XYZ file of C-alpha atoms in Angstrom:
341
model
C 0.000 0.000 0.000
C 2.649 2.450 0.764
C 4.153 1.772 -2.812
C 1.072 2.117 -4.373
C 0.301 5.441 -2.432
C 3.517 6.732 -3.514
C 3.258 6.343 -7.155
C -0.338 7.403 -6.946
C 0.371 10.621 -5.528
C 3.109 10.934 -8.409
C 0.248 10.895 -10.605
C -1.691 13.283 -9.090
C 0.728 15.725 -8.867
C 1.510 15.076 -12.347
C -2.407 16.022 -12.947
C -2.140 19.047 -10.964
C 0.588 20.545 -13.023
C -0.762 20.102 -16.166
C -4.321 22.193 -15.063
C -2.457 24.693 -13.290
C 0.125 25.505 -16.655
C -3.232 25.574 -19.026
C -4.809 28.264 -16.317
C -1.875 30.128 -16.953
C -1.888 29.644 -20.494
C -5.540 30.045 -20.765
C -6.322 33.045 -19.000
C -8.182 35.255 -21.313
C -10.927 32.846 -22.770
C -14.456 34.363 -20.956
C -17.120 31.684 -20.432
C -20.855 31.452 -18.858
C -20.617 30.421 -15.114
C -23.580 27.982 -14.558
C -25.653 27.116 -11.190
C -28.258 24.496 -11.782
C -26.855 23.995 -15.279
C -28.574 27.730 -16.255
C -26.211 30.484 -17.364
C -25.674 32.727 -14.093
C -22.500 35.067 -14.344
C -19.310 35.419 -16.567
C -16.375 33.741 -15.549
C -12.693 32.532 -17.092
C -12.362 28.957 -18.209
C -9.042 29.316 -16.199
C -10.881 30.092 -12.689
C -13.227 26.570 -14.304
C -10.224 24.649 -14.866
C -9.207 25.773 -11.116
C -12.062 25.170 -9.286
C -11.708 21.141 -10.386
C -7.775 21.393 -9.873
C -8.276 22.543 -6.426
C -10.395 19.674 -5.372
C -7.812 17.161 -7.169
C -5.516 19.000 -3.949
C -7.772 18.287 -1.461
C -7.869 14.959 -2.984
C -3.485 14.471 -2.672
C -3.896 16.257 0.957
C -6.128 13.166 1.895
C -3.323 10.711 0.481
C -0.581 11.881 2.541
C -2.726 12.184 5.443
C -3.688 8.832 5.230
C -0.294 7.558 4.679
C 0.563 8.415 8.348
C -1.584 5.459 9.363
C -0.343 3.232 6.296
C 3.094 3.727 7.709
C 2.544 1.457 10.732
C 3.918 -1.976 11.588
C 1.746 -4.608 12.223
C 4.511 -7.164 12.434
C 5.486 -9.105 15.063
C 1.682 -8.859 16.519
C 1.345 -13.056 15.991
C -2.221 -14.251 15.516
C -3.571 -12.113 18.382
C -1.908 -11.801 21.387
C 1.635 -10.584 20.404
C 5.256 -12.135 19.881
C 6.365 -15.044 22.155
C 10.488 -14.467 21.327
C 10.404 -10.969 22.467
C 11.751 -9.398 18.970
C 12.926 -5.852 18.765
C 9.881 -4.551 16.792
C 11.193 -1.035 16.536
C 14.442 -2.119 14.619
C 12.192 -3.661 12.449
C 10.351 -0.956 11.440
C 12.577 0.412 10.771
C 14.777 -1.963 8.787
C 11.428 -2.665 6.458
C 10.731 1.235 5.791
C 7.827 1.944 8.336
C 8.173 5.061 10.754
C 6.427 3.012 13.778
C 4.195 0.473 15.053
C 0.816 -1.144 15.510
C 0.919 -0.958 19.051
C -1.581 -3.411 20.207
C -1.842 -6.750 19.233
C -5.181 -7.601 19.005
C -5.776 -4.183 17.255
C -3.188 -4.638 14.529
C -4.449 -8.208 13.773
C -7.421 -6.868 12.601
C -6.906 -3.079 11.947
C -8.090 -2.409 7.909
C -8.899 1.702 8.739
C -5.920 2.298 6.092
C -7.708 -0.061 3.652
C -10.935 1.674 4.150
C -9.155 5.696 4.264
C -7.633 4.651 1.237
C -10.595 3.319 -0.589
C -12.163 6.889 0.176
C -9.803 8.376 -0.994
C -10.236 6.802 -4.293
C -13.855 7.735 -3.969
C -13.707 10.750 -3.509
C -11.017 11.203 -6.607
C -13.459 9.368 -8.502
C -16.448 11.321 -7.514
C -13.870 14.976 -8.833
C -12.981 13.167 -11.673
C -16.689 12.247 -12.661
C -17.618 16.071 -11.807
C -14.949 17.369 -14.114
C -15.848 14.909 -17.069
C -19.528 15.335 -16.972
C -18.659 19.053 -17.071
C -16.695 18.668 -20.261
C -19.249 15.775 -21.872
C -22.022 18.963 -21.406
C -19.390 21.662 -22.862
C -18.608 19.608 -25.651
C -22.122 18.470 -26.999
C -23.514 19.835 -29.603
C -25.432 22.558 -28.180
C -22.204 24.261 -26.465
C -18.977 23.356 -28.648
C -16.812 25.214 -25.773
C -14.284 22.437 -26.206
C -12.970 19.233 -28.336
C -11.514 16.752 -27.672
C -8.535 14.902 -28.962
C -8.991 11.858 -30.768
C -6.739 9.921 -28.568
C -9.897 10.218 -26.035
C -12.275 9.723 -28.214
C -14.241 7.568 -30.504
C -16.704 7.374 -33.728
C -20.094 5.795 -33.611
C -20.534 2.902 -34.853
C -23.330 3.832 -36.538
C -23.431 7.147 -36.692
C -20.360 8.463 -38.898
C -20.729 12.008 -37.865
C -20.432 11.235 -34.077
C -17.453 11.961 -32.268
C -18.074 10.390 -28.617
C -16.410 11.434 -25.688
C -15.434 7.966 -24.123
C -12.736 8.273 -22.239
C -14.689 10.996 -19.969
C -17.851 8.642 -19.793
C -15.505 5.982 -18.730
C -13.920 8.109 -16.248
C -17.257 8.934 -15.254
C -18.338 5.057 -14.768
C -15.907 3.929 -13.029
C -16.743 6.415 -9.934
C -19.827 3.990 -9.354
C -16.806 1.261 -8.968
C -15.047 3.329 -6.463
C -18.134 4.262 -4.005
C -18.694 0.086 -4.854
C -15.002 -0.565 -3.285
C -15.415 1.453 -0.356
C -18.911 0.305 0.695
C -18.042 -2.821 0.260
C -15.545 -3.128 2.974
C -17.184 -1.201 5.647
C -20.045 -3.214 5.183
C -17.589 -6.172 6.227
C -16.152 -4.304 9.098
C -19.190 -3.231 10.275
C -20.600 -6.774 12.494
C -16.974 -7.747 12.959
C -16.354 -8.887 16.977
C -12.594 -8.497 17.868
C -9.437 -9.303 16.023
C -9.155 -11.591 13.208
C -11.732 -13.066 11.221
C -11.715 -14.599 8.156
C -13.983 -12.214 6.657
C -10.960 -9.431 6.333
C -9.849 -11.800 3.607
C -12.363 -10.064 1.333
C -10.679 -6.167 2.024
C -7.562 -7.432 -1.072
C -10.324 -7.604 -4.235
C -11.742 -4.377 -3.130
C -8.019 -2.664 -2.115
C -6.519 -3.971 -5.392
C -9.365 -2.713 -7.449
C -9.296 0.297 -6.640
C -5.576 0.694 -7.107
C -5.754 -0.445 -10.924
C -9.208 1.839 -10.976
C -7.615 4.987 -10.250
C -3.724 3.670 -11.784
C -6.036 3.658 -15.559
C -8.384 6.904 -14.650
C -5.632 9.393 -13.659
C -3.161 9.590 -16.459
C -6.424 9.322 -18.864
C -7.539 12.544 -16.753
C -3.732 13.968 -17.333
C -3.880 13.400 -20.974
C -7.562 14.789 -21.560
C -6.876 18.013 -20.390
C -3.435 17.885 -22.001
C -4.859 17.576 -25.274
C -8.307 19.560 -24.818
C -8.953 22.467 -27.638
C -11.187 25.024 -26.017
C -13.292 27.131 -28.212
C -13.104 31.257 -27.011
C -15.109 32.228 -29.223
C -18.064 29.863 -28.538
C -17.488 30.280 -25.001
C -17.763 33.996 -25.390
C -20.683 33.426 -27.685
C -22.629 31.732 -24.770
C -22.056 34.847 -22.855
C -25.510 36.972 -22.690
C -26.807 40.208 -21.552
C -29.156 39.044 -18.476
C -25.524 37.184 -16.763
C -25.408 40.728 -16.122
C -28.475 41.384 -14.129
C -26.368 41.092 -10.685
C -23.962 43.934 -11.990
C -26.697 45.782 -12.442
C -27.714 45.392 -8.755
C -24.340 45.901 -7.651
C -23.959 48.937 -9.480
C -26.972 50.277 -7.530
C -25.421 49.463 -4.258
C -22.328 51.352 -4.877
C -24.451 54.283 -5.589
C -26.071 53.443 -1.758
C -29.208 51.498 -2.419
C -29.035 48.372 -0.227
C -29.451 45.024 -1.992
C -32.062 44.013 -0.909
C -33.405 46.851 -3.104
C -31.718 46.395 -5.962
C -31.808 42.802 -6.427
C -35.527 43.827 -7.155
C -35.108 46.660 -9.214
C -32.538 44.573 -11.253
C -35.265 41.952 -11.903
C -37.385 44.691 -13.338
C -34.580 45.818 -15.861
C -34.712 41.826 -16.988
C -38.655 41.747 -17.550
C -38.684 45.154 -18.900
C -35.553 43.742 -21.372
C -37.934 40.623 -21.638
C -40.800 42.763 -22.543
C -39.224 45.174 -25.078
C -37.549 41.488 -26.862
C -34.120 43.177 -26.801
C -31.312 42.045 -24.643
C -30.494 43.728 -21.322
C -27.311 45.256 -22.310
C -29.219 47.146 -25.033
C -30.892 48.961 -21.722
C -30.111 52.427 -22.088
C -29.966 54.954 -19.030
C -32.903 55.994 -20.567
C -34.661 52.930 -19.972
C -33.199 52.230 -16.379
C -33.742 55.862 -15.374
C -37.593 55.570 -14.315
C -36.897 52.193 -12.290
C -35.096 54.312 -9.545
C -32.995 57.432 -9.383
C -29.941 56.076 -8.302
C -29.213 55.395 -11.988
C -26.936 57.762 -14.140
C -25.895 57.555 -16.754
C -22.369 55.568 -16.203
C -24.729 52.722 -15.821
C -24.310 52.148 -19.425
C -20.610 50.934 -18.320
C -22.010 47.854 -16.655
C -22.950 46.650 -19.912
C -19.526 44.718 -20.081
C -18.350 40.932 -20.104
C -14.700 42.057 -19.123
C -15.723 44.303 -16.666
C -17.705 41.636 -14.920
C -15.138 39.842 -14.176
C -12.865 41.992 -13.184
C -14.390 43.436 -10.362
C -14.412 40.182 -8.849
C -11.316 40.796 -8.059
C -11.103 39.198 -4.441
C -9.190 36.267 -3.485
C -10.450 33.522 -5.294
C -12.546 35.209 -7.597
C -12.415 35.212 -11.252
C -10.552 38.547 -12.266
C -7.211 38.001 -14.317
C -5.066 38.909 -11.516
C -7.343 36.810 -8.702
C -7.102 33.782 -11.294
C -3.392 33.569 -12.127
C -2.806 34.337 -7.987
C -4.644 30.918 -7.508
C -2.643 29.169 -10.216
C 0.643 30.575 -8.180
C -0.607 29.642 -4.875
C -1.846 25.733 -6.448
C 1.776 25.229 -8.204
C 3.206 26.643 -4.828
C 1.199 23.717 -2.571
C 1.880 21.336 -4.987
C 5.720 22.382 -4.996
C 5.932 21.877 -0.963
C 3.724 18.774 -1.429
C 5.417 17.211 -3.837
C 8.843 17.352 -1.844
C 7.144 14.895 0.642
Protein backbone atom coordinates (compact mmCIF):
# COMPACT_ATOMS: atom_id res chain seq x y z
CA UNK A 1 0.00 0.00 0.00
CA UNK A 2 2.65 2.45 0.76
CA UNK A 3 4.15 1.77 -2.81
CA UNK A 4 1.07 2.12 -4.37
CA UNK A 5 0.30 5.44 -2.43
CA UNK A 6 3.52 6.73 -3.51
CA UNK A 7 3.26 6.34 -7.16
CA UNK A 8 -0.34 7.40 -6.95
CA UNK A 9 0.37 10.62 -5.53
CA UNK A 10 3.11 10.93 -8.41
CA UNK A 11 0.25 10.90 -10.61
CA UNK A 12 -1.69 13.28 -9.09
CA UNK A 13 0.73 15.73 -8.87
CA UNK A 14 1.51 15.08 -12.35
CA UNK A 15 -2.41 16.02 -12.95
CA UNK A 16 -2.14 19.05 -10.96
CA UNK A 17 0.59 20.54 -13.02
CA UNK A 18 -0.76 20.10 -16.17
CA UNK A 19 -4.32 22.19 -15.06
CA UNK A 20 -2.46 24.69 -13.29
CA UNK A 21 0.13 25.50 -16.65
CA UNK A 22 -3.23 25.57 -19.03
CA UNK A 23 -4.81 28.26 -16.32
CA UNK A 24 -1.88 30.13 -16.95
CA UNK A 25 -1.89 29.64 -20.49
CA UNK A 26 -5.54 30.05 -20.77
CA UNK A 27 -6.32 33.04 -19.00
CA UNK A 28 -8.18 35.25 -21.31
CA UNK A 29 -10.93 32.85 -22.77
CA UNK A 30 -14.46 34.36 -20.96
CA UNK A 31 -17.12 31.68 -20.43
CA UNK A 32 -20.85 31.45 -18.86
CA UNK A 33 -20.62 30.42 -15.11
CA UNK A 34 -23.58 27.98 -14.56
CA UNK A 35 -25.65 27.12 -11.19
CA UNK A 36 -28.26 24.50 -11.78
CA UNK A 37 -26.85 24.00 -15.28
CA UNK A 38 -28.57 27.73 -16.26
CA UNK A 39 -26.21 30.48 -17.36
CA UNK A 40 -25.67 32.73 -14.09
CA UNK A 41 -22.50 35.07 -14.34
CA UNK A 42 -19.31 35.42 -16.57
CA UNK A 43 -16.37 33.74 -15.55
CA UNK A 44 -12.69 32.53 -17.09
CA UNK A 45 -12.36 28.96 -18.21
CA UNK A 46 -9.04 29.32 -16.20
CA UNK A 47 -10.88 30.09 -12.69
CA UNK A 48 -13.23 26.57 -14.30
CA UNK A 49 -10.22 24.65 -14.87
CA UNK A 50 -9.21 25.77 -11.12
CA UNK A 51 -12.06 25.17 -9.29
CA UNK A 52 -11.71 21.14 -10.39
CA UNK A 53 -7.77 21.39 -9.87
CA UNK A 54 -8.28 22.54 -6.43
CA UNK A 55 -10.40 19.67 -5.37
CA UNK A 56 -7.81 17.16 -7.17
CA UNK A 57 -5.52 19.00 -3.95
CA UNK A 58 -7.77 18.29 -1.46
CA UNK A 59 -7.87 14.96 -2.98
CA UNK A 60 -3.49 14.47 -2.67
CA UNK A 61 -3.90 16.26 0.96
CA UNK A 62 -6.13 13.17 1.89
CA UNK A 63 -3.32 10.71 0.48
CA UNK A 64 -0.58 11.88 2.54
CA UNK A 65 -2.73 12.18 5.44
CA UNK A 66 -3.69 8.83 5.23
CA UNK A 67 -0.29 7.56 4.68
CA UNK A 68 0.56 8.41 8.35
CA UNK A 69 -1.58 5.46 9.36
CA UNK A 70 -0.34 3.23 6.30
CA UNK A 71 3.09 3.73 7.71
CA UNK A 72 2.54 1.46 10.73
CA UNK A 73 3.92 -1.98 11.59
CA UNK A 74 1.75 -4.61 12.22
CA UNK A 75 4.51 -7.16 12.43
CA UNK A 76 5.49 -9.11 15.06
CA UNK A 77 1.68 -8.86 16.52
CA UNK A 78 1.35 -13.06 15.99
CA UNK A 79 -2.22 -14.25 15.52
CA UNK A 80 -3.57 -12.11 18.38
CA UNK A 81 -1.91 -11.80 21.39
CA UNK A 82 1.64 -10.58 20.40
CA UNK A 83 5.26 -12.13 19.88
CA UNK A 84 6.37 -15.04 22.16
CA UNK A 85 10.49 -14.47 21.33
CA UNK A 86 10.40 -10.97 22.47
CA UNK A 87 11.75 -9.40 18.97
CA UNK A 88 12.93 -5.85 18.76
CA UNK A 89 9.88 -4.55 16.79
CA UNK A 90 11.19 -1.04 16.54
CA UNK A 91 14.44 -2.12 14.62
CA UNK A 92 12.19 -3.66 12.45
CA UNK A 93 10.35 -0.96 11.44
CA UNK A 94 12.58 0.41 10.77
CA UNK A 95 14.78 -1.96 8.79
CA UNK A 96 11.43 -2.67 6.46
CA UNK A 97 10.73 1.24 5.79
CA UNK A 98 7.83 1.94 8.34
CA UNK A 99 8.17 5.06 10.75
CA UNK A 100 6.43 3.01 13.78
CA UNK A 101 4.19 0.47 15.05
CA UNK A 102 0.82 -1.14 15.51
CA UNK A 103 0.92 -0.96 19.05
CA UNK A 104 -1.58 -3.41 20.21
CA UNK A 105 -1.84 -6.75 19.23
CA UNK A 106 -5.18 -7.60 19.00
CA UNK A 107 -5.78 -4.18 17.26
CA UNK A 108 -3.19 -4.64 14.53
CA UNK A 109 -4.45 -8.21 13.77
CA UNK A 110 -7.42 -6.87 12.60
CA UNK A 111 -6.91 -3.08 11.95
CA UNK A 112 -8.09 -2.41 7.91
CA UNK A 113 -8.90 1.70 8.74
CA UNK A 114 -5.92 2.30 6.09
CA UNK A 115 -7.71 -0.06 3.65
CA UNK A 116 -10.94 1.67 4.15
CA UNK A 117 -9.16 5.70 4.26
CA UNK A 118 -7.63 4.65 1.24
CA UNK A 119 -10.60 3.32 -0.59
CA UNK A 120 -12.16 6.89 0.18
CA UNK A 121 -9.80 8.38 -0.99
CA UNK A 122 -10.24 6.80 -4.29
CA UNK A 123 -13.86 7.74 -3.97
CA UNK A 124 -13.71 10.75 -3.51
CA UNK A 125 -11.02 11.20 -6.61
CA UNK A 126 -13.46 9.37 -8.50
CA UNK A 127 -16.45 11.32 -7.51
CA UNK A 128 -13.87 14.98 -8.83
CA UNK A 129 -12.98 13.17 -11.67
CA UNK A 130 -16.69 12.25 -12.66
CA UNK A 131 -17.62 16.07 -11.81
CA UNK A 132 -14.95 17.37 -14.11
CA UNK A 133 -15.85 14.91 -17.07
CA UNK A 134 -19.53 15.34 -16.97
CA UNK A 135 -18.66 19.05 -17.07
CA UNK A 136 -16.69 18.67 -20.26
CA UNK A 137 -19.25 15.77 -21.87
CA UNK A 138 -22.02 18.96 -21.41
CA UNK A 139 -19.39 21.66 -22.86
CA UNK A 140 -18.61 19.61 -25.65
CA UNK A 141 -22.12 18.47 -27.00
CA UNK A 142 -23.51 19.84 -29.60
CA UNK A 143 -25.43 22.56 -28.18
CA UNK A 144 -22.20 24.26 -26.46
CA UNK A 145 -18.98 23.36 -28.65
CA UNK A 146 -16.81 25.21 -25.77
CA UNK A 147 -14.28 22.44 -26.21
CA UNK A 148 -12.97 19.23 -28.34
CA UNK A 149 -11.51 16.75 -27.67
CA UNK A 150 -8.54 14.90 -28.96
CA UNK A 151 -8.99 11.86 -30.77
CA UNK A 152 -6.74 9.92 -28.57
CA UNK A 153 -9.90 10.22 -26.03
CA UNK A 154 -12.28 9.72 -28.21
CA UNK A 155 -14.24 7.57 -30.50
CA UNK A 156 -16.70 7.37 -33.73
CA UNK A 157 -20.09 5.80 -33.61
CA UNK A 158 -20.53 2.90 -34.85
CA UNK A 159 -23.33 3.83 -36.54
CA UNK A 160 -23.43 7.15 -36.69
CA UNK A 161 -20.36 8.46 -38.90
CA UNK A 162 -20.73 12.01 -37.86
CA UNK A 163 -20.43 11.23 -34.08
CA UNK A 164 -17.45 11.96 -32.27
CA UNK A 165 -18.07 10.39 -28.62
CA UNK A 166 -16.41 11.43 -25.69
CA UNK A 167 -15.43 7.97 -24.12
CA UNK A 168 -12.74 8.27 -22.24
CA UNK A 169 -14.69 11.00 -19.97
CA UNK A 170 -17.85 8.64 -19.79
CA UNK A 171 -15.50 5.98 -18.73
CA UNK A 172 -13.92 8.11 -16.25
CA UNK A 173 -17.26 8.93 -15.25
CA UNK A 174 -18.34 5.06 -14.77
CA UNK A 175 -15.91 3.93 -13.03
CA UNK A 176 -16.74 6.41 -9.93
CA UNK A 177 -19.83 3.99 -9.35
CA UNK A 178 -16.81 1.26 -8.97
CA UNK A 179 -15.05 3.33 -6.46
CA UNK A 180 -18.13 4.26 -4.00
CA UNK A 181 -18.69 0.09 -4.85
CA UNK A 182 -15.00 -0.56 -3.28
CA UNK A 183 -15.42 1.45 -0.36
CA UNK A 184 -18.91 0.31 0.70
CA UNK A 185 -18.04 -2.82 0.26
CA UNK A 186 -15.55 -3.13 2.97
CA UNK A 187 -17.18 -1.20 5.65
CA UNK A 188 -20.04 -3.21 5.18
CA UNK A 189 -17.59 -6.17 6.23
CA UNK A 190 -16.15 -4.30 9.10
CA UNK A 191 -19.19 -3.23 10.28
CA UNK A 192 -20.60 -6.77 12.49
CA UNK A 193 -16.97 -7.75 12.96
CA UNK A 194 -16.35 -8.89 16.98
CA UNK A 195 -12.59 -8.50 17.87
CA UNK A 196 -9.44 -9.30 16.02
CA UNK A 197 -9.15 -11.59 13.21
CA UNK A 198 -11.73 -13.07 11.22
CA UNK A 199 -11.72 -14.60 8.16
CA UNK A 200 -13.98 -12.21 6.66
CA UNK A 201 -10.96 -9.43 6.33
CA UNK A 202 -9.85 -11.80 3.61
CA UNK A 203 -12.36 -10.06 1.33
CA UNK A 204 -10.68 -6.17 2.02
CA UNK A 205 -7.56 -7.43 -1.07
CA UNK A 206 -10.32 -7.60 -4.24
CA UNK A 207 -11.74 -4.38 -3.13
CA UNK A 208 -8.02 -2.66 -2.12
CA UNK A 209 -6.52 -3.97 -5.39
CA UNK A 210 -9.36 -2.71 -7.45
CA UNK A 211 -9.30 0.30 -6.64
CA UNK A 212 -5.58 0.69 -7.11
CA UNK A 213 -5.75 -0.45 -10.92
CA UNK A 214 -9.21 1.84 -10.98
CA UNK A 215 -7.62 4.99 -10.25
CA UNK A 216 -3.72 3.67 -11.78
CA UNK A 217 -6.04 3.66 -15.56
CA UNK A 218 -8.38 6.90 -14.65
CA UNK A 219 -5.63 9.39 -13.66
CA UNK A 220 -3.16 9.59 -16.46
CA UNK A 221 -6.42 9.32 -18.86
CA UNK A 222 -7.54 12.54 -16.75
CA UNK A 223 -3.73 13.97 -17.33
CA UNK A 224 -3.88 13.40 -20.97
CA UNK A 225 -7.56 14.79 -21.56
CA UNK A 226 -6.88 18.01 -20.39
CA UNK A 227 -3.43 17.89 -22.00
CA UNK A 228 -4.86 17.58 -25.27
CA UNK A 229 -8.31 19.56 -24.82
CA UNK A 230 -8.95 22.47 -27.64
CA UNK A 231 -11.19 25.02 -26.02
CA UNK A 232 -13.29 27.13 -28.21
CA UNK A 233 -13.10 31.26 -27.01
CA UNK A 234 -15.11 32.23 -29.22
CA UNK A 235 -18.06 29.86 -28.54
CA UNK A 236 -17.49 30.28 -25.00
CA UNK A 237 -17.76 34.00 -25.39
CA UNK A 238 -20.68 33.43 -27.69
CA UNK A 239 -22.63 31.73 -24.77
CA UNK A 240 -22.06 34.85 -22.85
CA UNK A 241 -25.51 36.97 -22.69
CA UNK A 242 -26.81 40.21 -21.55
CA UNK A 243 -29.16 39.04 -18.48
CA UNK A 244 -25.52 37.18 -16.76
CA UNK A 245 -25.41 40.73 -16.12
CA UNK A 246 -28.48 41.38 -14.13
CA UNK A 247 -26.37 41.09 -10.68
CA UNK A 248 -23.96 43.93 -11.99
CA UNK A 249 -26.70 45.78 -12.44
CA UNK A 250 -27.71 45.39 -8.75
CA UNK A 251 -24.34 45.90 -7.65
CA UNK A 252 -23.96 48.94 -9.48
CA UNK A 253 -26.97 50.28 -7.53
CA UNK A 254 -25.42 49.46 -4.26
CA UNK A 255 -22.33 51.35 -4.88
CA UNK A 256 -24.45 54.28 -5.59
CA UNK A 257 -26.07 53.44 -1.76
CA UNK A 258 -29.21 51.50 -2.42
CA UNK A 259 -29.03 48.37 -0.23
CA UNK A 260 -29.45 45.02 -1.99
CA UNK A 261 -32.06 44.01 -0.91
CA UNK A 262 -33.40 46.85 -3.10
CA UNK A 263 -31.72 46.39 -5.96
CA UNK A 264 -31.81 42.80 -6.43
CA UNK A 265 -35.53 43.83 -7.15
CA UNK A 266 -35.11 46.66 -9.21
CA UNK A 267 -32.54 44.57 -11.25
CA UNK A 268 -35.26 41.95 -11.90
CA UNK A 269 -37.39 44.69 -13.34
CA UNK A 270 -34.58 45.82 -15.86
CA UNK A 271 -34.71 41.83 -16.99
CA UNK A 272 -38.65 41.75 -17.55
CA UNK A 273 -38.68 45.15 -18.90
CA UNK A 274 -35.55 43.74 -21.37
CA UNK A 275 -37.93 40.62 -21.64
CA UNK A 276 -40.80 42.76 -22.54
CA UNK A 277 -39.22 45.17 -25.08
CA UNK A 278 -37.55 41.49 -26.86
CA UNK A 279 -34.12 43.18 -26.80
CA UNK A 280 -31.31 42.04 -24.64
CA UNK A 281 -30.49 43.73 -21.32
CA UNK A 282 -27.31 45.26 -22.31
CA UNK A 283 -29.22 47.15 -25.03
CA UNK A 284 -30.89 48.96 -21.72
CA UNK A 285 -30.11 52.43 -22.09
CA UNK A 286 -29.97 54.95 -19.03
CA UNK A 287 -32.90 55.99 -20.57
CA UNK A 288 -34.66 52.93 -19.97
CA UNK A 289 -33.20 52.23 -16.38
CA UNK A 290 -33.74 55.86 -15.37
CA UNK A 291 -37.59 55.57 -14.32
CA UNK A 292 -36.90 52.19 -12.29
CA UNK A 293 -35.10 54.31 -9.55
CA UNK A 294 -33.00 57.43 -9.38
CA UNK A 295 -29.94 56.08 -8.30
CA UNK A 296 -29.21 55.40 -11.99
CA UNK A 297 -26.94 57.76 -14.14
CA UNK A 298 -25.90 57.55 -16.75
CA UNK A 299 -22.37 55.57 -16.20
CA UNK A 300 -24.73 52.72 -15.82
CA UNK A 301 -24.31 52.15 -19.43
CA UNK A 302 -20.61 50.93 -18.32
CA UNK A 303 -22.01 47.85 -16.65
CA UNK A 304 -22.95 46.65 -19.91
CA UNK A 305 -19.53 44.72 -20.08
CA UNK A 306 -18.35 40.93 -20.10
CA UNK A 307 -14.70 42.06 -19.12
CA UNK A 308 -15.72 44.30 -16.67
CA UNK A 309 -17.71 41.64 -14.92
CA UNK A 310 -15.14 39.84 -14.18
CA UNK A 311 -12.87 41.99 -13.18
CA UNK A 312 -14.39 43.44 -10.36
CA UNK A 313 -14.41 40.18 -8.85
CA UNK A 314 -11.32 40.80 -8.06
CA UNK A 315 -11.10 39.20 -4.44
CA UNK A 316 -9.19 36.27 -3.48
CA UNK A 317 -10.45 33.52 -5.29
CA UNK A 318 -12.55 35.21 -7.60
CA UNK A 319 -12.41 35.21 -11.25
CA UNK A 320 -10.55 38.55 -12.27
CA UNK A 321 -7.21 38.00 -14.32
CA UNK A 322 -5.07 38.91 -11.52
CA UNK A 323 -7.34 36.81 -8.70
CA UNK A 324 -7.10 33.78 -11.29
CA UNK A 325 -3.39 33.57 -12.13
CA UNK A 326 -2.81 34.34 -7.99
CA UNK A 327 -4.64 30.92 -7.51
CA UNK A 328 -2.64 29.17 -10.22
CA UNK A 329 0.64 30.58 -8.18
CA UNK A 330 -0.61 29.64 -4.87
CA UNK A 331 -1.85 25.73 -6.45
CA UNK A 332 1.78 25.23 -8.20
CA UNK A 333 3.21 26.64 -4.83
CA UNK A 334 1.20 23.72 -2.57
CA UNK A 335 1.88 21.34 -4.99
CA UNK A 336 5.72 22.38 -5.00
CA UNK A 337 5.93 21.88 -0.96
CA UNK A 338 3.72 18.77 -1.43
CA UNK A 339 5.42 17.21 -3.84
CA UNK A 340 8.84 17.35 -1.84
CA UNK A 341 7.14 14.89 0.64
Amino acid sequence: VKEEVESMRALLVTLLHVSAKRAESEIEYLMPGYTHLQPAQPIRWSHWILSHAWRWKRDLERLDDLNKRVDKMPLGSGALAGHPFNIDREALAKDLGFSGLCMNSLDAVSDRDFIAEFLFFGTMLGIHLSQWAEDLIIYGSGEFRYVAMSDAYSTGSSLMPQKKNPDALELLRGKSGRNIGDLIGLLTTLKGLPSTYNKDLQEDKELLFDCVDTLNACIPIATGVMSTLKPNPERMRGGLAGEMLATDLADYLVRKGVPFRETHHIAGEAVALAEDRGCDLMDLKHADLQPLHEAFEPDVESVWSMEASVECRSAIGGTSKAAVLSQAKALMAEIGSLGQK
